[in-house]
Short mmCIF file of C-alpha atoms and ligand atoms in Angstrom, two decimals:
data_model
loop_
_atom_site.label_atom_id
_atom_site.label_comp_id
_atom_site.label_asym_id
_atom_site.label_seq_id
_atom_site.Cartn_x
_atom_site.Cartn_y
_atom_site.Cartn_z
CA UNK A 1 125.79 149.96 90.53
CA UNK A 2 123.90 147.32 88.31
CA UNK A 3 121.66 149.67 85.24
CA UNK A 4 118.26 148.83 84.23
CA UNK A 5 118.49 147.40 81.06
CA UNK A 6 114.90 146.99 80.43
CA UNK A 7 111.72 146.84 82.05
CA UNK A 8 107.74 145.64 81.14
CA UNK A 9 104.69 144.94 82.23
CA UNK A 10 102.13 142.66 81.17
CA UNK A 11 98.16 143.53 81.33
CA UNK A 12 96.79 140.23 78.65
CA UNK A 13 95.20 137.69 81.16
CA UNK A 14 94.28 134.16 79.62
CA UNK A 15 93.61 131.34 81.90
CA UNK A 16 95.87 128.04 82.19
CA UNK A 17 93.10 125.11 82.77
CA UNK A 18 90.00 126.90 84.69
CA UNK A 19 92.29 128.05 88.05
CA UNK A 20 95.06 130.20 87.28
CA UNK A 21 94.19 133.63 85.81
CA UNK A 22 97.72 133.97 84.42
CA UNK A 23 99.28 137.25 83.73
CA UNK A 24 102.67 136.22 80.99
CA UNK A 25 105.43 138.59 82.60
CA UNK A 26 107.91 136.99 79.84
CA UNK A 27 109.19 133.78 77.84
CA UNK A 28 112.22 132.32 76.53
CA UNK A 29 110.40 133.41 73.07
CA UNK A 30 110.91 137.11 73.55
CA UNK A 31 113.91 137.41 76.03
CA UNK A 32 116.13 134.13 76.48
CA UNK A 33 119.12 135.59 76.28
CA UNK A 34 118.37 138.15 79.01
CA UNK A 35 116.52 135.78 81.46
CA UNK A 36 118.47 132.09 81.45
CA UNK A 37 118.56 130.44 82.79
CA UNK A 38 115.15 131.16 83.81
CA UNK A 39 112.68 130.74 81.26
CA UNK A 40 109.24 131.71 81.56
CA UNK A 41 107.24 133.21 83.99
CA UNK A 42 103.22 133.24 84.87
CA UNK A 43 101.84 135.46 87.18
CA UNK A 44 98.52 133.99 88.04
CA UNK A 45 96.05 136.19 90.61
CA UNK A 46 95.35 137.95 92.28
CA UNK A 47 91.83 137.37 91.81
CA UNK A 48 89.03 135.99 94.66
CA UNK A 49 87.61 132.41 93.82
CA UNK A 50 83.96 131.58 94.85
CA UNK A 51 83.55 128.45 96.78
CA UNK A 52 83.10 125.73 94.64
CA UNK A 53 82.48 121.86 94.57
CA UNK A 54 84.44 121.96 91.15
CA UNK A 55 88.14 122.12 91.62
CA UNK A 56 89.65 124.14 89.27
CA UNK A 57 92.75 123.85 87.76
CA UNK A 58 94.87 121.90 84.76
CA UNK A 59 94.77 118.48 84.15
CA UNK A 60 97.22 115.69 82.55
CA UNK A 61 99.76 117.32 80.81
CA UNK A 62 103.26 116.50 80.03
CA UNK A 63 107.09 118.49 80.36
CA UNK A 64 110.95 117.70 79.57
CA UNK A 65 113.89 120.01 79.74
CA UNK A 66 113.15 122.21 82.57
CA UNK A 67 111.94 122.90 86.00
CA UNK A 68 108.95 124.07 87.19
CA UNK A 69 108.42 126.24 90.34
CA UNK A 70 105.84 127.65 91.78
CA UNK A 71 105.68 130.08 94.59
CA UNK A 72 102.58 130.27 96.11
CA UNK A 73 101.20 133.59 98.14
CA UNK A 74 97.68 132.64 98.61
CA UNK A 75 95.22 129.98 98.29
CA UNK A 76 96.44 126.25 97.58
CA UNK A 77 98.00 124.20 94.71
CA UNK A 78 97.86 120.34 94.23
CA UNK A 79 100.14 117.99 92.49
CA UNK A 80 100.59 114.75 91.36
CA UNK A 81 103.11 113.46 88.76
CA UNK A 82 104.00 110.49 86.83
CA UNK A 83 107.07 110.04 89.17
CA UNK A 84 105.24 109.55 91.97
CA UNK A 85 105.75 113.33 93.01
CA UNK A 86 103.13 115.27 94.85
CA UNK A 87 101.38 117.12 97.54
CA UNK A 88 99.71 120.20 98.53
CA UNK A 89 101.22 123.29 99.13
CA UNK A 90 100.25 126.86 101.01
CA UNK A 91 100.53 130.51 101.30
CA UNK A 92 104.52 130.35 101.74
CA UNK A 93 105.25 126.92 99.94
CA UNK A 94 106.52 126.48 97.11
CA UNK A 95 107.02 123.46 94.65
CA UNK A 96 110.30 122.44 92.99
CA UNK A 97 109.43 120.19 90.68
CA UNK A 98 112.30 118.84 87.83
CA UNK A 99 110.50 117.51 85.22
CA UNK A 100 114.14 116.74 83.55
CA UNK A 101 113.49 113.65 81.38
CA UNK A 102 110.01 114.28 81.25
CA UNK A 103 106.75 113.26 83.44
CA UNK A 104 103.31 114.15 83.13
CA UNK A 105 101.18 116.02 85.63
CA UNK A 106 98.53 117.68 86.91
CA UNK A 107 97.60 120.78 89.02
CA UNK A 108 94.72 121.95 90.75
CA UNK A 109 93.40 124.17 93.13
CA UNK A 110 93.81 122.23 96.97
CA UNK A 111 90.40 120.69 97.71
CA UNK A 112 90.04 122.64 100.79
CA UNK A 113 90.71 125.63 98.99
CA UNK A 114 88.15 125.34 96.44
CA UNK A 115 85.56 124.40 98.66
CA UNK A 116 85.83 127.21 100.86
CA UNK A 117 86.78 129.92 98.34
CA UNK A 118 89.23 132.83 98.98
CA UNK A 119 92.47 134.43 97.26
CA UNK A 120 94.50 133.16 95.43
CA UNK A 121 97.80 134.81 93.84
CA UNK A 122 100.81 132.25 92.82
CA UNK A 123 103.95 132.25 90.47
CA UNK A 124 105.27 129.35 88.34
CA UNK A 125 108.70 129.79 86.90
CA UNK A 126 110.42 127.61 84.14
CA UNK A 127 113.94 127.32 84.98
CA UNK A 128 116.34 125.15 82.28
CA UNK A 129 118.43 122.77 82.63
CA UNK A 130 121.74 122.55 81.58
CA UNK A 131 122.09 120.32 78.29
CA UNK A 132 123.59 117.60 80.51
CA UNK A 133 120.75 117.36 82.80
CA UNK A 134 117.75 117.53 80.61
CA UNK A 135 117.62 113.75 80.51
CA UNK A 136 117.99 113.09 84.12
CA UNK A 137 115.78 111.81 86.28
CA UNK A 138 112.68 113.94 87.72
CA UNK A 139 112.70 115.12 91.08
CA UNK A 140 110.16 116.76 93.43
CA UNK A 141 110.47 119.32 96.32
CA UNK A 142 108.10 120.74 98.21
CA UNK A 143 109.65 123.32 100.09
CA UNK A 144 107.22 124.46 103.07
CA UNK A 145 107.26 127.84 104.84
CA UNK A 146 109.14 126.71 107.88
CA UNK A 147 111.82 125.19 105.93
CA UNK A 148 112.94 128.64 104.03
CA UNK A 149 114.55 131.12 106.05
CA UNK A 150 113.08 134.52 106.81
CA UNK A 151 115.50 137.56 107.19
CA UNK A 152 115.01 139.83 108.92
CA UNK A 153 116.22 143.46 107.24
CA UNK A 154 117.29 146.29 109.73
CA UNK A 155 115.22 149.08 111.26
CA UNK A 156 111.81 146.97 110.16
CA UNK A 157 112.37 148.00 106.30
CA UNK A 158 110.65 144.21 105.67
CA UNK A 159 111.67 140.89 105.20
CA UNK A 160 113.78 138.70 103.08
CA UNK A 161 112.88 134.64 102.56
CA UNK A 162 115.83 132.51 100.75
CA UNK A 163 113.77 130.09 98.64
CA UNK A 164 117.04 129.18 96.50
CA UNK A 165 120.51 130.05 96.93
CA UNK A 166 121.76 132.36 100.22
CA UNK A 167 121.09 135.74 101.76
CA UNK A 168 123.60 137.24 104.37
CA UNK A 169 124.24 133.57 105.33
CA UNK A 170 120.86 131.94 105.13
CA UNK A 171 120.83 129.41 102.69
CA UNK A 172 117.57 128.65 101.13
CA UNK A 173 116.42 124.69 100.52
CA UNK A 174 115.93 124.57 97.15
CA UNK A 175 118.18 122.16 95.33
CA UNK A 176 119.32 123.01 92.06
CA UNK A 177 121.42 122.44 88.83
CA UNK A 178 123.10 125.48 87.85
CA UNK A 179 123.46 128.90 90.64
CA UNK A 180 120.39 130.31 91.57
CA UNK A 181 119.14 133.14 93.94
CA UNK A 182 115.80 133.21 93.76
CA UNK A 183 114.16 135.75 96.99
CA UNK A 184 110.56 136.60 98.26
CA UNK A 185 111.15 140.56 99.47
CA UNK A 186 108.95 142.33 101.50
CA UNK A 187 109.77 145.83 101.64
CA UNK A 188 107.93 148.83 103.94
CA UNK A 189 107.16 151.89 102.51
CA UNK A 190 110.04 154.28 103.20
CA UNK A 191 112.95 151.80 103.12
CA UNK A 192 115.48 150.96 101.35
CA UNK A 193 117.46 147.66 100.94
CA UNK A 194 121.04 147.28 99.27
CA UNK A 195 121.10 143.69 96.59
CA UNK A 196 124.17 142.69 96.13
CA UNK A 197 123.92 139.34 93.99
CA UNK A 198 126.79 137.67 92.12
CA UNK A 199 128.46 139.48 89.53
CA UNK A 200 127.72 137.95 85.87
CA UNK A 201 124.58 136.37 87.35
CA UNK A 202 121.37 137.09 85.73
CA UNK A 203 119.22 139.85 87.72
CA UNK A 204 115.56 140.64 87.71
CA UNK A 205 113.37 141.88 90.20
CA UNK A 206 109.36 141.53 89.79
CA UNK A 207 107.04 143.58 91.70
CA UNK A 208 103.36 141.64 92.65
CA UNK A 209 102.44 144.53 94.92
CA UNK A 210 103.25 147.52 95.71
CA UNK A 211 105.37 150.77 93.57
CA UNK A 212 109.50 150.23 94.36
CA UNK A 213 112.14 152.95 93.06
CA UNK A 214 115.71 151.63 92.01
CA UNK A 215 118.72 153.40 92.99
CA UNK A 216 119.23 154.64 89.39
CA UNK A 217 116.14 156.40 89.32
CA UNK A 218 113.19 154.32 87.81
CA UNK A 219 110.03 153.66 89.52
CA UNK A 220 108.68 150.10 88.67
CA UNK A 221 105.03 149.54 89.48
CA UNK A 222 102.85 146.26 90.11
CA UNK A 223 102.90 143.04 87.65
CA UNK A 224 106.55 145.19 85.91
CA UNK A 225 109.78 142.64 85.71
CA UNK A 226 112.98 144.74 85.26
CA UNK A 227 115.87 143.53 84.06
CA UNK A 228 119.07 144.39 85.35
CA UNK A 229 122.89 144.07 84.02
CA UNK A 230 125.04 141.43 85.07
CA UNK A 231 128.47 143.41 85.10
CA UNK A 232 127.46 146.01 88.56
CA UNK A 233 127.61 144.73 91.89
CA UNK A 234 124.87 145.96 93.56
CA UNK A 235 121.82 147.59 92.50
CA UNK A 236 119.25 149.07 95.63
CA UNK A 237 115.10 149.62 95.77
CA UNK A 238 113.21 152.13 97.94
CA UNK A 239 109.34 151.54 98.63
CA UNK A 240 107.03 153.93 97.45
CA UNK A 241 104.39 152.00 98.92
CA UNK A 242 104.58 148.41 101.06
CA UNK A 243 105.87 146.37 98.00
CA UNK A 244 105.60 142.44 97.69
CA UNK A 245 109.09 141.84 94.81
CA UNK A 246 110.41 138.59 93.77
CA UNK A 247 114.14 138.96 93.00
CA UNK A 248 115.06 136.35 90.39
CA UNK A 249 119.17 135.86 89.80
CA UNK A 250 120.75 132.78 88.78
CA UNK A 251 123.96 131.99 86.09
CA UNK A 252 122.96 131.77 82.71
CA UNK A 253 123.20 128.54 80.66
CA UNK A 254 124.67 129.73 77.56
CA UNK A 255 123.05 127.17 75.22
CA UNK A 256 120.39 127.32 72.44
CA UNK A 257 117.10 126.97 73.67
CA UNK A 258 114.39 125.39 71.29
CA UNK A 259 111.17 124.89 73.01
CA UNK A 260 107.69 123.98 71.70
CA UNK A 261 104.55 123.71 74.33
CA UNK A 262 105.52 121.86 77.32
CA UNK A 263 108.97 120.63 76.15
CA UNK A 264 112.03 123.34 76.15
CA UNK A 265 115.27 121.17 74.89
CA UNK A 266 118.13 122.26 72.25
CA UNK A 267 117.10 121.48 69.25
CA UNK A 268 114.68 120.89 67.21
CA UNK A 269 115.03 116.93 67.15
CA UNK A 270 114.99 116.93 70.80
CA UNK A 271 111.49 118.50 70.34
CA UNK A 272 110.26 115.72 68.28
CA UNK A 273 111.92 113.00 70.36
CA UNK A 274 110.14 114.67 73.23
CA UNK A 275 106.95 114.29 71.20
CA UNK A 276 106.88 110.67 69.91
CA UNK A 277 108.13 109.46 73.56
CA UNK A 278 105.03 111.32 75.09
CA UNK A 279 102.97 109.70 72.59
CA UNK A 280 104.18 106.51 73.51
CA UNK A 281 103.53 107.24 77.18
CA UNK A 282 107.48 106.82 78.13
CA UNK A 283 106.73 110.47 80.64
CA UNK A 284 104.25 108.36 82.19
CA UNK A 285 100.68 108.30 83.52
CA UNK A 286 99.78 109.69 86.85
CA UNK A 287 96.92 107.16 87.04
CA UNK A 288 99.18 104.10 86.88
CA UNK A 289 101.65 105.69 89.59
CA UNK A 290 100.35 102.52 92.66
CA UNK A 291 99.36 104.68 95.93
CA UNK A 292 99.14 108.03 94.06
CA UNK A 293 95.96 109.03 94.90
MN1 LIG B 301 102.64 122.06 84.14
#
């Protein structure tokens, strides 16, 4: 049975743009080793938004090296990218985007959302790419609900959706570089479900909602990541309560990460190379994208 090898919990809001309320569950600053090849996590929401003829969210900003995802629960995001990449997506969406090679983009609340107000709770994950895919080309998927499979678990303990990589033979629709499981759980209180996800894969579960027990005894509670070790084969949760977890496995990319703002490459030239081609507008503009808006 897989051990916890750590667990925490993050309570420090700041805010990314004016619309996403972000909670930093971790970074490839404090635990890259334990995470890759996932990189950074934001935990924006819950939180209720006021209808409002100002759409909030983050404007024009660049990335190279990685991949951004973003899972949304509720409320909408919009995007647009330098690489002609965009579109809206909905409680049950979520956006793969490959920045790769770099692009620049933007992301707001939907327009629909923000002028009729409501929840809002999302995710955005940084996943790397391997070194010899960081300078490929950029990529977009939007991934809607009906495209990722739902499965079912026995005796109504919840549901399981594949977003990336496979579940008791449902294969999610996320394309991706290196191995990745990444799962939206739903678990009723009382049940139990058995994870049995690659050995020597990365393993982390992340509870939004709700209070889940592992098998090995510790209770993790809302907004807590734990960590999990790579060697077991199978690690289990109970609900204390209905629980809302994001199970995040994948095979780590054993190479040096140096990162700095929006750009996460190898080394520290790479960072600066990232920076002077920014500057001279090689990642793009959205604005000059024909047909974009
Ligand atoms: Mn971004």
């Amino acid at each position: 049975m897989k051990k916890l090898l750590f667990s925490q919990q993050s309570n420090s809001r700041h805010w990314v743009g004016d619309g996403f309320p972000v909670r930093s569950i971790f970074t490839y600053n404090d635990i890259a080793r334990e995470m890759t090849p996932f990189l950074l996590m934001d935990y924006a929401g819950p939180m209720v938004f006021p209808a409002s003829e100002h759409r909030r969210g983050v404007g024009e900003h660049p990335h190279r090296g990685f991949e951004t995802v973003t899972i949304v629960y509720d409320g909408e995001v919009e995007h647009r990218d330098s690489a002609g990449g965009g579109g809206i997506i909905k409680p049950g969406d979520v956006q793969w985007m490959t920045a790769a090679s770099g692009l620049v983009h933007e992301e707001f609340h939907g327009a629909d959302f923000a002028k009729k107000g409501g929840a809002f709770e999302m995710v955005q994950l940084w996943v790397n790419l391997p070194k010899k895919d960081k300078m490929s080309k950029p990529r977009y998927q939007g991934l809607m609900n009906a495209d990722i499979p739902q499965v079912a678990l026995p005796d109504g303990a919840g549901q399981l959706r594949v977003i990336a990589g496979e579940f008791q033979g449902a294969k999610g629709p996320a394309k991706t570089f290196t191995p990745i499981n990444l799962w939206d759980l739903r678990l009723q209180v009382g049940h139990k479900i058995e994870l049995s996800p690659p050995v020597g894969h990365t393993a982390a579960v992340f509870v939004l909602s709700g209070e889940v027990t592992l098998g090995t005894g510790e209770r993790l509670q809302e907004a807590e990541l734990a960590v999990l070790d790579r060697e077991g084969a199978d690690f289990t949760l109970t609900a204390g309560t209905d629980a809302k977890i994001l199970f995040l496995g994948g095979e780590p990319i054993e190479e040096r990460v140096v990162g700095y703002g929006p750009f996460v490459m190898n080394s520290e030239a790479e960072i600066r190379q990232a920076f002077i081609d920014f500057q001279d507008g090689k990642m793009g503009q959205i604005g000059a994208i024909e047909g974009s808006r």
